[in-house]
Coordinates of C-alpha atoms in Angstrom, one line a residue:
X2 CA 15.5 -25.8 85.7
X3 CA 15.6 -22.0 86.0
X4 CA 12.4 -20.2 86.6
X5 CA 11.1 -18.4 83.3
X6 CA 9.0 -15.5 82.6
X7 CA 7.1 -13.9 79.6
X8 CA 7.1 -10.6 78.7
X9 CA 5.9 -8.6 75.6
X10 CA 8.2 -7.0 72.9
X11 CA 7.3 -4.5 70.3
X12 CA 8.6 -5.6 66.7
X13 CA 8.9 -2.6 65.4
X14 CA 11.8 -0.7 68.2
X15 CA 12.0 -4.0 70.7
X16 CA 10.2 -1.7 73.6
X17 CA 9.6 -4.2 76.7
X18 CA 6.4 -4.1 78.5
X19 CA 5.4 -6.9 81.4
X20 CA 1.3 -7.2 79.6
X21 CA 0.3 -6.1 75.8
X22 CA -0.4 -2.8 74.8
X23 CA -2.6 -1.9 71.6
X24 CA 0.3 1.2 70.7
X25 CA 3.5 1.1 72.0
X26 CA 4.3 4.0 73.8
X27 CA 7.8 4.6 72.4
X28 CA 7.5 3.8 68.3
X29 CA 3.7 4.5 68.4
X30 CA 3.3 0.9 66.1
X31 CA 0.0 0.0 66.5
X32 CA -0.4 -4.1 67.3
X33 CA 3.5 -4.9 66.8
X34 CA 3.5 -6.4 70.4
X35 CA 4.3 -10.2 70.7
X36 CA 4.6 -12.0 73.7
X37 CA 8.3 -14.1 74.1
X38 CA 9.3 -17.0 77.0
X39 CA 12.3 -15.1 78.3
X40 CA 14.9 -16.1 81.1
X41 CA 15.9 -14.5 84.1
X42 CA 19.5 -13.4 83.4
X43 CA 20.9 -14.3 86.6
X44 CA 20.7 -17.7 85.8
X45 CA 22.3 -17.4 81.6
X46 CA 25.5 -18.6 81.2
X47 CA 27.1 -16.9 78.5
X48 CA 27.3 -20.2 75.5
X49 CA 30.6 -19.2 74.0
X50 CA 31.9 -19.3 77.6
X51 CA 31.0 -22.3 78.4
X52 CA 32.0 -23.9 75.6
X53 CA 35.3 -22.7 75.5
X54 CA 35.8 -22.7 79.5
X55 CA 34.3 -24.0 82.5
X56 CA 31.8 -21.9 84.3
X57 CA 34.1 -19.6 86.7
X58 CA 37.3 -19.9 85.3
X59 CA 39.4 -16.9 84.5
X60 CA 36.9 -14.3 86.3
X61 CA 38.1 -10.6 85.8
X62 CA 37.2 -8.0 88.3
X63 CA 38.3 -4.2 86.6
X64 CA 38.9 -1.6 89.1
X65 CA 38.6 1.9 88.2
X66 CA 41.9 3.9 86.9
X67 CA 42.8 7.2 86.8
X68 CA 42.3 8.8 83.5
X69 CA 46.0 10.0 83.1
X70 CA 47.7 6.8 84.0
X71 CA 45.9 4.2 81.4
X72 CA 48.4 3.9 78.4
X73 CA 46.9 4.1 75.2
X74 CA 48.8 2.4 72.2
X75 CA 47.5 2.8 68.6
X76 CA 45.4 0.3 67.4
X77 CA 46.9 -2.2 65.0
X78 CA 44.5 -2.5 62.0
X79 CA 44.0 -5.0 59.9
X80 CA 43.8 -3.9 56.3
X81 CA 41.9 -6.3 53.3
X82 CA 42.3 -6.0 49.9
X83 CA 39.6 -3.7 49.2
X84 CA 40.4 0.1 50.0
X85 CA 36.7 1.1 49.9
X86 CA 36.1 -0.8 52.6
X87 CA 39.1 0.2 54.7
X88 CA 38.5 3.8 54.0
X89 CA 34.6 3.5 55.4
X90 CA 36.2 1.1 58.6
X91 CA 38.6 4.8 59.1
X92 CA 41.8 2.6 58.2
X93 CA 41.1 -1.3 58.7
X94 CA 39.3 -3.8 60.8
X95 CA 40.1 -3.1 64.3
X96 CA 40.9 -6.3 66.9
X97 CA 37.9 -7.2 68.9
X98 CA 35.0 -4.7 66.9
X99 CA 32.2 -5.6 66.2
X100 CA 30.3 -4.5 62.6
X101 CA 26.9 -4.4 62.0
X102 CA 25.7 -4.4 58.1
X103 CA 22.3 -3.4 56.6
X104 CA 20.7 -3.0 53.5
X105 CA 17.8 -3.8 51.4
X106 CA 17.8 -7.6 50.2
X107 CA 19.6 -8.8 47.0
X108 CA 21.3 -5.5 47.2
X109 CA 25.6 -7.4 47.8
X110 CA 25.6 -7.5 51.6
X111 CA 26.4 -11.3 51.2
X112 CA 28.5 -10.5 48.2
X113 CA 30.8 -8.1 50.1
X114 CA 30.9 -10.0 53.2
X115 CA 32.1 -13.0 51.5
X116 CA 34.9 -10.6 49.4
X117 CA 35.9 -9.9 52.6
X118 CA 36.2 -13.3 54.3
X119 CA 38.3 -14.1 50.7
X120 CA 40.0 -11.4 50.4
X121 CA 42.2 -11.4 53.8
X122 CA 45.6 -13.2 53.3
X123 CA 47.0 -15.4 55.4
X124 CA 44.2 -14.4 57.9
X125 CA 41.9 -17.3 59.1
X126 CA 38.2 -16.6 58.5
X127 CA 35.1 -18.1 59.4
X128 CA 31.8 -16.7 57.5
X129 CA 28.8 -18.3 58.8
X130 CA 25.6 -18.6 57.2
X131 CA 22.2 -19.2 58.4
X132 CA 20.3 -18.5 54.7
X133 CA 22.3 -20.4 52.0
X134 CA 23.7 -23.7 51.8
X135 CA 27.5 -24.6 51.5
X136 CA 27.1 -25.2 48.1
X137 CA 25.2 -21.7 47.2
X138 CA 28.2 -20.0 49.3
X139 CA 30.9 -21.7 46.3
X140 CA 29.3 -20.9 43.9
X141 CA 29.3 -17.6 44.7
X142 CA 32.9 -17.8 46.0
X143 CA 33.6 -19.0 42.3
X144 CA 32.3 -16.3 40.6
X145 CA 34.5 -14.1 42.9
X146 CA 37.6 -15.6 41.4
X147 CA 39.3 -12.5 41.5
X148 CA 39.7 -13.2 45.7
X149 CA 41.2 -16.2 47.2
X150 CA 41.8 -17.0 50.9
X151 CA 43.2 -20.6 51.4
X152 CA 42.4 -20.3 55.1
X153 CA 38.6 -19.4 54.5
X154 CA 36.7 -21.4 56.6
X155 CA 32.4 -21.9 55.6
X156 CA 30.0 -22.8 58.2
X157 CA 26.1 -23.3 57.6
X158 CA 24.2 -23.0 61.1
X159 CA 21.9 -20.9 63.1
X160 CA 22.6 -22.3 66.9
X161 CA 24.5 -20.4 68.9
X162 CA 25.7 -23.1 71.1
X163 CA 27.4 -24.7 67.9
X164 CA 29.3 -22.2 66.3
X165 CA 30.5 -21.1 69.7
X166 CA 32.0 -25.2 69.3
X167 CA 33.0 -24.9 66.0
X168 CA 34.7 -21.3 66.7
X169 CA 36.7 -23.0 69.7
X170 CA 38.1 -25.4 67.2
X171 CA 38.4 -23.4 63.9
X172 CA 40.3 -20.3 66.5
X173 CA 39.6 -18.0 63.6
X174 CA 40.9 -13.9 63.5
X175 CA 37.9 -12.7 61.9
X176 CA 34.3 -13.5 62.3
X177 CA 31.5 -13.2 59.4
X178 CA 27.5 -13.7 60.9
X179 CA 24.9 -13.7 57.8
X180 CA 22.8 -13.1 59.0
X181 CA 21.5 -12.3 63.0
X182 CA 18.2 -12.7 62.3
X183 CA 18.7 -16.0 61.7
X184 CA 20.4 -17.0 65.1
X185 CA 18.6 -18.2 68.5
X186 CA 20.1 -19.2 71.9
X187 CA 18.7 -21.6 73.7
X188 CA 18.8 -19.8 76.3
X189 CA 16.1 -18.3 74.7
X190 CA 12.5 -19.0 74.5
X191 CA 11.5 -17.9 71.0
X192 CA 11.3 -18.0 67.8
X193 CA 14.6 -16.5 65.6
X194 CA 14.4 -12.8 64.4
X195 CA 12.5 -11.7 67.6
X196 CA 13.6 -8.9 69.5
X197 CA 15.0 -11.1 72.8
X198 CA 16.9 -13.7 70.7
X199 CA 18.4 -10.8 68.2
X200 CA 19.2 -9.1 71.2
X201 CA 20.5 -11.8 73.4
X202 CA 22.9 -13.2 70.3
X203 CA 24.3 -10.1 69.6
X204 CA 25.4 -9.6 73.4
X205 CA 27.4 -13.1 73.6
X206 CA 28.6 -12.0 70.4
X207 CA 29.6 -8.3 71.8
X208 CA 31.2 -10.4 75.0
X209 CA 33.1 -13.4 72.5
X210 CA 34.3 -10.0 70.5
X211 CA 36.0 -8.3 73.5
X212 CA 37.5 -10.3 75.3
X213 CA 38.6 -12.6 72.6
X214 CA 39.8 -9.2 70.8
X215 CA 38.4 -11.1 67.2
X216 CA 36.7 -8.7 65.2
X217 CA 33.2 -10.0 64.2
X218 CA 31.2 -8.5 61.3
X219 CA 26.9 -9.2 61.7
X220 CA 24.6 -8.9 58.4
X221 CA 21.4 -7.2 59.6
X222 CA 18.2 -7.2 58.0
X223 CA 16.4 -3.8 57.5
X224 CA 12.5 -3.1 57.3
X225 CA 10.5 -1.2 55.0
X226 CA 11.6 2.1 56.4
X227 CA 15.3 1.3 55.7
X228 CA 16.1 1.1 59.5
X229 CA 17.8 -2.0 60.8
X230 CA 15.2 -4.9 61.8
X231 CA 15.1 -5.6 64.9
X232 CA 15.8 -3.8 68.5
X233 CA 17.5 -0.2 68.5
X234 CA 19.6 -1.1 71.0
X235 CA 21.2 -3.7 68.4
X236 CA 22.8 -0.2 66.8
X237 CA 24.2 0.7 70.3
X238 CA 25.9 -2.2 71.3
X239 CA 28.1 -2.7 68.5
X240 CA 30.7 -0.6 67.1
X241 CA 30.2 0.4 63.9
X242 CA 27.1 0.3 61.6
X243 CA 27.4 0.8 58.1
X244 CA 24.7 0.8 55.7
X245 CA 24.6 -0.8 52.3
X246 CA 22.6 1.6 49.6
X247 CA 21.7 1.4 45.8
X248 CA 19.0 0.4 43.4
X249 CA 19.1 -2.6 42.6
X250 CA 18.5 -1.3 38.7
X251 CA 21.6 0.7 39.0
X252 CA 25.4 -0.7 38.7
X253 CA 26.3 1.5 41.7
X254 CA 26.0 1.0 45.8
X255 CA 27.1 3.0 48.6
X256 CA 28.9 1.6 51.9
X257 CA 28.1 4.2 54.5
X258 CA 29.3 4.7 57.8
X259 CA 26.4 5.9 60.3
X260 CA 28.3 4.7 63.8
X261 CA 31.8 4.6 63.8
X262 CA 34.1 4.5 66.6
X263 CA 37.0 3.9 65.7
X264 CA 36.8 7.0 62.7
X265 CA 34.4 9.2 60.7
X266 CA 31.2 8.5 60.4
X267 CA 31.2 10.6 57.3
X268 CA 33.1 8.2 55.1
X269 CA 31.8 6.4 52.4
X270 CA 32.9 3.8 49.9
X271 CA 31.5 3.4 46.4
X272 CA 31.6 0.2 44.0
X273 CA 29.9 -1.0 41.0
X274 CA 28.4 -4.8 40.9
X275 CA 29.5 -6.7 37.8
X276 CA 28.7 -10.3 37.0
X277 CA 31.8 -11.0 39.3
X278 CA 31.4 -9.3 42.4
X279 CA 31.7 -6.2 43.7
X280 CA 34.2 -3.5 42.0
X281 CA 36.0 -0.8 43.8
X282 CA 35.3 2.7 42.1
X283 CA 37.9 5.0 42.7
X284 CA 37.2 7.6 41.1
X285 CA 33.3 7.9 40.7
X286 CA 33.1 11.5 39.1
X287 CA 34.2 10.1 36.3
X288 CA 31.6 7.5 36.0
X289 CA 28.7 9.5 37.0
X290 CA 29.6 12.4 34.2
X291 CA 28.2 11.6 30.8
X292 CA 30.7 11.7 28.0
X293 CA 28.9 13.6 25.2
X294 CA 30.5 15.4 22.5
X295 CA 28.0 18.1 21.8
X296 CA 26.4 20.4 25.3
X297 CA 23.0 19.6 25.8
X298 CA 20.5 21.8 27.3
X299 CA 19.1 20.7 30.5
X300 CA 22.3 19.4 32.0
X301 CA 24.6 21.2 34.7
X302 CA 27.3 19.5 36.6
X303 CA 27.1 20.0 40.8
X304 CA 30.4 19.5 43.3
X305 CA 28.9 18.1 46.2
X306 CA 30.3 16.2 49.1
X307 CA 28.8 12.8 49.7
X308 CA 30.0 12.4 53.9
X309 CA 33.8 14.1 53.5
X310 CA 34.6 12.9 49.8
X311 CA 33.6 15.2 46.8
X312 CA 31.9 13.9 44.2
X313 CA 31.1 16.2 40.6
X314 CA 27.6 14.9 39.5
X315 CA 25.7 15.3 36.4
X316 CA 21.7 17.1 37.0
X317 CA 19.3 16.2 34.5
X318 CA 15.9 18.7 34.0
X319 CA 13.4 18.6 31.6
X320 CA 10.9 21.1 31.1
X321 CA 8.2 21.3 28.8
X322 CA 4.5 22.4 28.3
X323 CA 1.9 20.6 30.5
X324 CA -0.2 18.8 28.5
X325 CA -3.0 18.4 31.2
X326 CA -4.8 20.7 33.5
X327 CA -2.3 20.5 36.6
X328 CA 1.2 20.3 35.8
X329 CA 3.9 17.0 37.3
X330 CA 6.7 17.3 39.6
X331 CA 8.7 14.5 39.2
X332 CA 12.2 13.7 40.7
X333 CA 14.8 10.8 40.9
X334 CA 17.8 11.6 43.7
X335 CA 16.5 14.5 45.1
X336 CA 13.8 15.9 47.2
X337 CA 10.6 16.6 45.6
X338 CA 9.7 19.3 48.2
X339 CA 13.0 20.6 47.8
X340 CA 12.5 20.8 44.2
X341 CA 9.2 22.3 44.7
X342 CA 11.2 25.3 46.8
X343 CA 13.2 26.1 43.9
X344 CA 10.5 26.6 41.6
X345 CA 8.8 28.9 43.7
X346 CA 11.5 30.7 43.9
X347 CA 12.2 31.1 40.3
X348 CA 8.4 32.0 39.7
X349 CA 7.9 34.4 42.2
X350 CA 11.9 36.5 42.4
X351 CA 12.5 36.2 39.0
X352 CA 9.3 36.1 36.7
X353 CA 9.6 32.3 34.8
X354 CA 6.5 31.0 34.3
X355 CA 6.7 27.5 35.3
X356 CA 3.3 26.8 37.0
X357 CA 2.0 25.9 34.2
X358 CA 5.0 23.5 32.4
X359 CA 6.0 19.9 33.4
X360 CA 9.3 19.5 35.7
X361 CA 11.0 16.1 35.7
X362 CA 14.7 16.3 37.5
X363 CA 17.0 13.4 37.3
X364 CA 20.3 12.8 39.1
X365 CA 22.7 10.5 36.9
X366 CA 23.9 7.5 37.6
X367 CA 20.8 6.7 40.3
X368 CA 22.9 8.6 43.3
X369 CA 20.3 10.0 46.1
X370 CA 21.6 13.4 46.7
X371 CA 20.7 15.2 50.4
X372 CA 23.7 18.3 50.0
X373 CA 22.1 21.6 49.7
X374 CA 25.2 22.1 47.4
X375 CA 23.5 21.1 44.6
X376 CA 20.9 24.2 44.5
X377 CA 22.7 26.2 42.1
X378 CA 23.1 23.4 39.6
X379 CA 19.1 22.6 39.8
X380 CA 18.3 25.7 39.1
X381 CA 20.8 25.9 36.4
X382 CA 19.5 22.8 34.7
X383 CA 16.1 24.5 34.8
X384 CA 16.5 27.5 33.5
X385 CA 18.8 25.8 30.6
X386 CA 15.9 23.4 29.9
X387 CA 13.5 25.5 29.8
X388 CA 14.9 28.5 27.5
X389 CA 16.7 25.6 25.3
X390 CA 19.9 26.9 26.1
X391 CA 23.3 24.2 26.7
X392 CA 25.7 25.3 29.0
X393 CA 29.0 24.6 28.3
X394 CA 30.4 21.2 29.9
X395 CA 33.2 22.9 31.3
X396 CA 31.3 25.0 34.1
X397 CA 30.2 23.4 37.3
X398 CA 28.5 24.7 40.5
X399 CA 28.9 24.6 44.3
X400 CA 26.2 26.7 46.1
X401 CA 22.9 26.5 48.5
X402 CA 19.9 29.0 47.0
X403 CA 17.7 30.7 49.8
X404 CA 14.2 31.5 49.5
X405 CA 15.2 35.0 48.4
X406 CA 17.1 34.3 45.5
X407 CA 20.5 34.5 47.4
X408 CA 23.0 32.4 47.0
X409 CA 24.3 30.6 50.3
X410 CA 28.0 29.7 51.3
X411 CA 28.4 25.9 51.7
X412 CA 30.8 24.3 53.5
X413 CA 34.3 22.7 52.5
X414 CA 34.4 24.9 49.4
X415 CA 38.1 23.8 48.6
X416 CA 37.8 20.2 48.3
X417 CA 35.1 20.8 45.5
X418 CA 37.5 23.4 44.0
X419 CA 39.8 21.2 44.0
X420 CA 38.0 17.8 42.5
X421 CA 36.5 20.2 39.9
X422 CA 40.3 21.2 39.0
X423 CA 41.3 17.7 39.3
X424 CA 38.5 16.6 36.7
X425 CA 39.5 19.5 34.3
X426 CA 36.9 21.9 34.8
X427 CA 37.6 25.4 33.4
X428 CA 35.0 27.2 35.5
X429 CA 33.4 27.1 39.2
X430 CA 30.8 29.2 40.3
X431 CA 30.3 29.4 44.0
X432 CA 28.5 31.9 46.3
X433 CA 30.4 35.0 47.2
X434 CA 30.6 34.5 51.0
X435 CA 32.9 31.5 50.2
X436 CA 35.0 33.2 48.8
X437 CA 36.3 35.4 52.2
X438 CA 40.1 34.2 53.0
X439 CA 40.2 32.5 50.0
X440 CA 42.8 32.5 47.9
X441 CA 41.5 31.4 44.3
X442 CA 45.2 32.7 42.3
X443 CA 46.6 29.0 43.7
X444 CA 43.9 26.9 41.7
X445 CA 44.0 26.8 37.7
X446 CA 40.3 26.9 37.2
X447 CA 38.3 30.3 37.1
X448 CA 36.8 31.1 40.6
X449 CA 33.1 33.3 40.3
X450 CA 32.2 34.4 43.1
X451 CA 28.2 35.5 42.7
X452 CA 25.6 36.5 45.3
X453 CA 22.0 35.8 43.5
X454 CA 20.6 33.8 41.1
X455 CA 20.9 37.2 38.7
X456 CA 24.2 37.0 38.7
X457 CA 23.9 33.6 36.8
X458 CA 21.2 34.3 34.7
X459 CA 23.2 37.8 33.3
X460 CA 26.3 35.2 33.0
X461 CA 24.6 32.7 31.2
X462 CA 21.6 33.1 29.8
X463 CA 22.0 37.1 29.1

C-alpha cells in the first residue's frame, strides 16, 4: 500500500497549501480550505490504462523535432447535425479534444449534450451520467424525437475505474461526461466534486483523450459567480471551454466559446428551447426585432456584434416623471453604470433634464449586451422616450458615444452594414471616422456618417 499524504485545497480556485490558512492567498476566499487524503503520484497508475493494458505495455518516449520537419495534415472534423454547434467548435468536433461545458443549472447543458450524443450518424457514442437515471435519460431522449442515433450507447455511473471498463468494451468515437463533478478515482482519497478528484479525473480523461484520439465532451458545474466549479486549472487542461448562457425565463441561450483551440474563441451559437429540445436559430435578428405595425417611441434598433457574428437588436427606454424624491435607474442587458454614463452625458453636453425623471432600459429578447456599439441606439431610445417622439423602424445605429458627446468609430463596421442591408434597413447611422476608406455607393441602404450626438438630435428630433 502506497504511502499517502493530506494536504489542504481551497474550494473556491483549488490553491494547494501543505497546513490551513484562514484566506487563501491566491482567490482571497475566506475559510474555503478543506483538508483531502491525497496520493503520491509516483505511485498512480493511470485507471483507463490499466484497464485497457497491462502496466508498461506500449511505453512511448517523444524526442524533440525540428520545427520545420513535423508534417502537419488538416484535421479531419467531425460534423453533427446541428450547425450552431459546429460553428462555436470552428468547424466540427476535432479527434482526441477534449470540451468542457458550463452553465447555470436547468439552463440545457444535459439537453444539448444528449442532442449531440443523438444526433451523430453512424457514429458510436457513449453519454455517461452521474445525476439521472437511465430511465430519466429516455425520457428525455423521447422528447428529442427529432434526433436518432441507433448506436447511442447510455451509461449511469460515477467510478472511474468502471467506465474506463465499460469504454474498453463499448470502443466508442465520441465521449459525453455529465457531469465531472460527479466522478472520483480511487485513487483518490476524497469526497466527489473536490478539487483533487475533479482534477485528477479530468487528467486520465485528458491522457484516455490523446492518445486514444476520441474526443471527449465534460459537463461542468459553475458557482455563483458564473465561473466553472472547481480548480482553474480544469479550464487549462482541456481544449475548449464553452459556456452555456440564458435566463431560464427567456426562450433563448447562447453557446459561447471562451477557450478554443482549434478556432475562434469569438464564435457563438444561438438556439431557442421548445418543449422538444433545443432549436437552432439561424437567423436571430429576426426573432429579437418586434414586428409592430405602428413606430413606437422609446424604441431604436442597435447593429452590434455578439463575438464575430452581427446581430440587429431591438432597445427598449422608458422615461417618465419620478414620482418619489430620488429618481430609479433600472436596466435589463446592459450595464447600469454604463447607463448611468450616458445620462450624464446628455444632462450635462446637451441640456435634458433627466435627473429628476425615472430611466428604465430594456434589451429585447433577454440578450445581455457588453458592445459599446450599442451607445448610439441608448441614447436614441432616450431621447425618443422622453420627447414622445417614434423613430421610424427603418433606421438603425452602430456607434460608441464618449464622454464629450462624440461619437466613436467601432470596429467591423461592414458586417453591421451589411446585416442591416440584409434585414432591409433603409438607413444606418454610424460615426464619421468609420466611414474613412469606405466605400458606402456598393451597399443599397443610406450610409450617415455623423460626429456628435447633435448631429442626431438636428436629424431626428429637429
Amino acid at each position: 500500500m502506497a504511502k499517502s499524504k493530506s494536504a489542504y485545497f481551497c474550494q473556491s480556485c483549488g490553491y494547494e497549501s501543505p497546513k490551513w490558512l484562514g484566506q487563501c492567498p491566491s482567490c482571497k476566499q475566506w475559510n474555503s480550505f478543506v483538508e483531502e487524503v491525497v496520493e503520491k503520484a509516483s505511485s498512480r497508475v493511470p485507471e483507463w490504462r490499466s484497464s485497457a493494458s497491462p502496466v508498461g505495455a506500449s511505453k512511448r518516449t517523444n524526442k524533440a523535432a525540428i520545427i520545420h520537419e513535423i508534417v502537419y495534415s488538416e484535421e479531419q472534423r467531425l460534423e453533427t447535425l446541428d450547425r450552431e454547434f459546429n460553428r462555436v467548435l470552428g468547424g466540427g468536433i476535432v479527434p482526441g479534444s477534449l470540451v468542457l461545458i458550463g452553465g447555470e443549472p436547468g439552463i440545457g447543458k444535459s439537453t444539448l449534450m444528449l442532442q449531440l450524443a443523438l444526433g451523430l450518424p453512424k457514429v458510436k457514442t457513449l453519454y455517461i451520467s452521474g445525476e439521472e437515471s437511465e430511465q430519466q435519460i429516455k425520457m428525455r431522449a423521447e422528447r428529442l424525437s427529432q434526433h436518432s442515433n441507433a448506436n447511442c450507447f447510455i451509461l449511469t455511473e460515477t467510478s472511474m475505474q468502471n467506465i474506463f471498463k465499460q469504454i474498453d468494451q463499448v470502443e466508442p468515437n465520441v465521449v459525453v461526461i455529465d457531469s465531472i463533478q460527479t466522478l472520483h478515482t480511487a485513487q483518490i482519497e476524497s469526497a466527489p466534486g473536490s478539487v483533487s478528484q475533479v482534477r485528477e479525473c479530468t487528467a486520465e480523461l485528458l491522457r484516455f483523450a490523446k492518445e486514444t484520439n476520441t474526443p471527449v465532451f465534460i459537463v461542468g458545474h459553475i458557482t455563483k459567480d458564473g465561473s466553472i466549479a472547481g480548480p482553474k486549472v480544469l479550464e487549462h487542461m482541456v481544449d475548449t471551454v464553452l459556456q452555456f448562457e440564458g435566463d431560464r425565463h427567456h426562450v433563448y441561450r447562447i453557446l459561447r466559446a471562451v477557450k478554443n483551440r482549434f478556432g475562434s474563441s469569438s464564435e457563438l451559437g444561438i438556439y431557442e428551447m421548445q418543449g422538444s429540445g433545443l432549436r437552432e436559430v439561424s437567423n436571430p435578428s429576426e426573432i429579437m426585432l418586434s414586428q409592430r405595425e405602428e413606430p413606437v417611441s422609446g424604441v431604436a434598433v442597435a447593429a452590434m456584434l455578439e463575438g464575430i457574428r452581427p446581430l440587429m437588436i431591438e432597445v427598449q427606454a422608458l422615461v417618465s416623471n419620478s414620482a418619489f424624491g430620488t429618481p430609479q435607474r433600472s436596466s435589463t442587458g446592459f450595464d447600469t453604470k454604463r447607463l448611468n454614463m450616458l445620462l450624464a452625458v446628455l444632462e450635462k453636453r446637451f441640456g435634458f433634464r433627466l435627473s429628476a425623471q425615472d430611466v428604465f432600459l430594456n434589451i429585447a429578447g433577454g440578450l445581455r449586451v457588453e458592445d459599446p456599439a450599442i451607445d448610439l441606439a441608448v441614447i436614441a431610445s432616450l431621447i425618443s422616450s422622453q420627447q414622445d417622439i417614434a423613430l421610424p423602424s427603418t433606421i438603425t445605429f452602430a456607434g460608441e458615444v464618449g464622454l464629450s458627446g462624440e461619437i466613436r468609430a467601432v470596429n467591423r463596421i461592414e458586417q453591421r452594414i451589411q446585416e442591416a442591408e440584409k434585414l432591409g434597413f433603409e438607413q444606418i447611422f454610424i460615426s464619421k471616422y468609420n466611414s474613412k476608406g469606405l466605400d458606402v455607393k456598393k451597399y443599397q441602404i443610406l450610409v450617415r456618417p455623423v460626429a456628435t450626438l447633435e448631429d442626431i438630435f438636428r436629424n431626428l428630433f429637429g
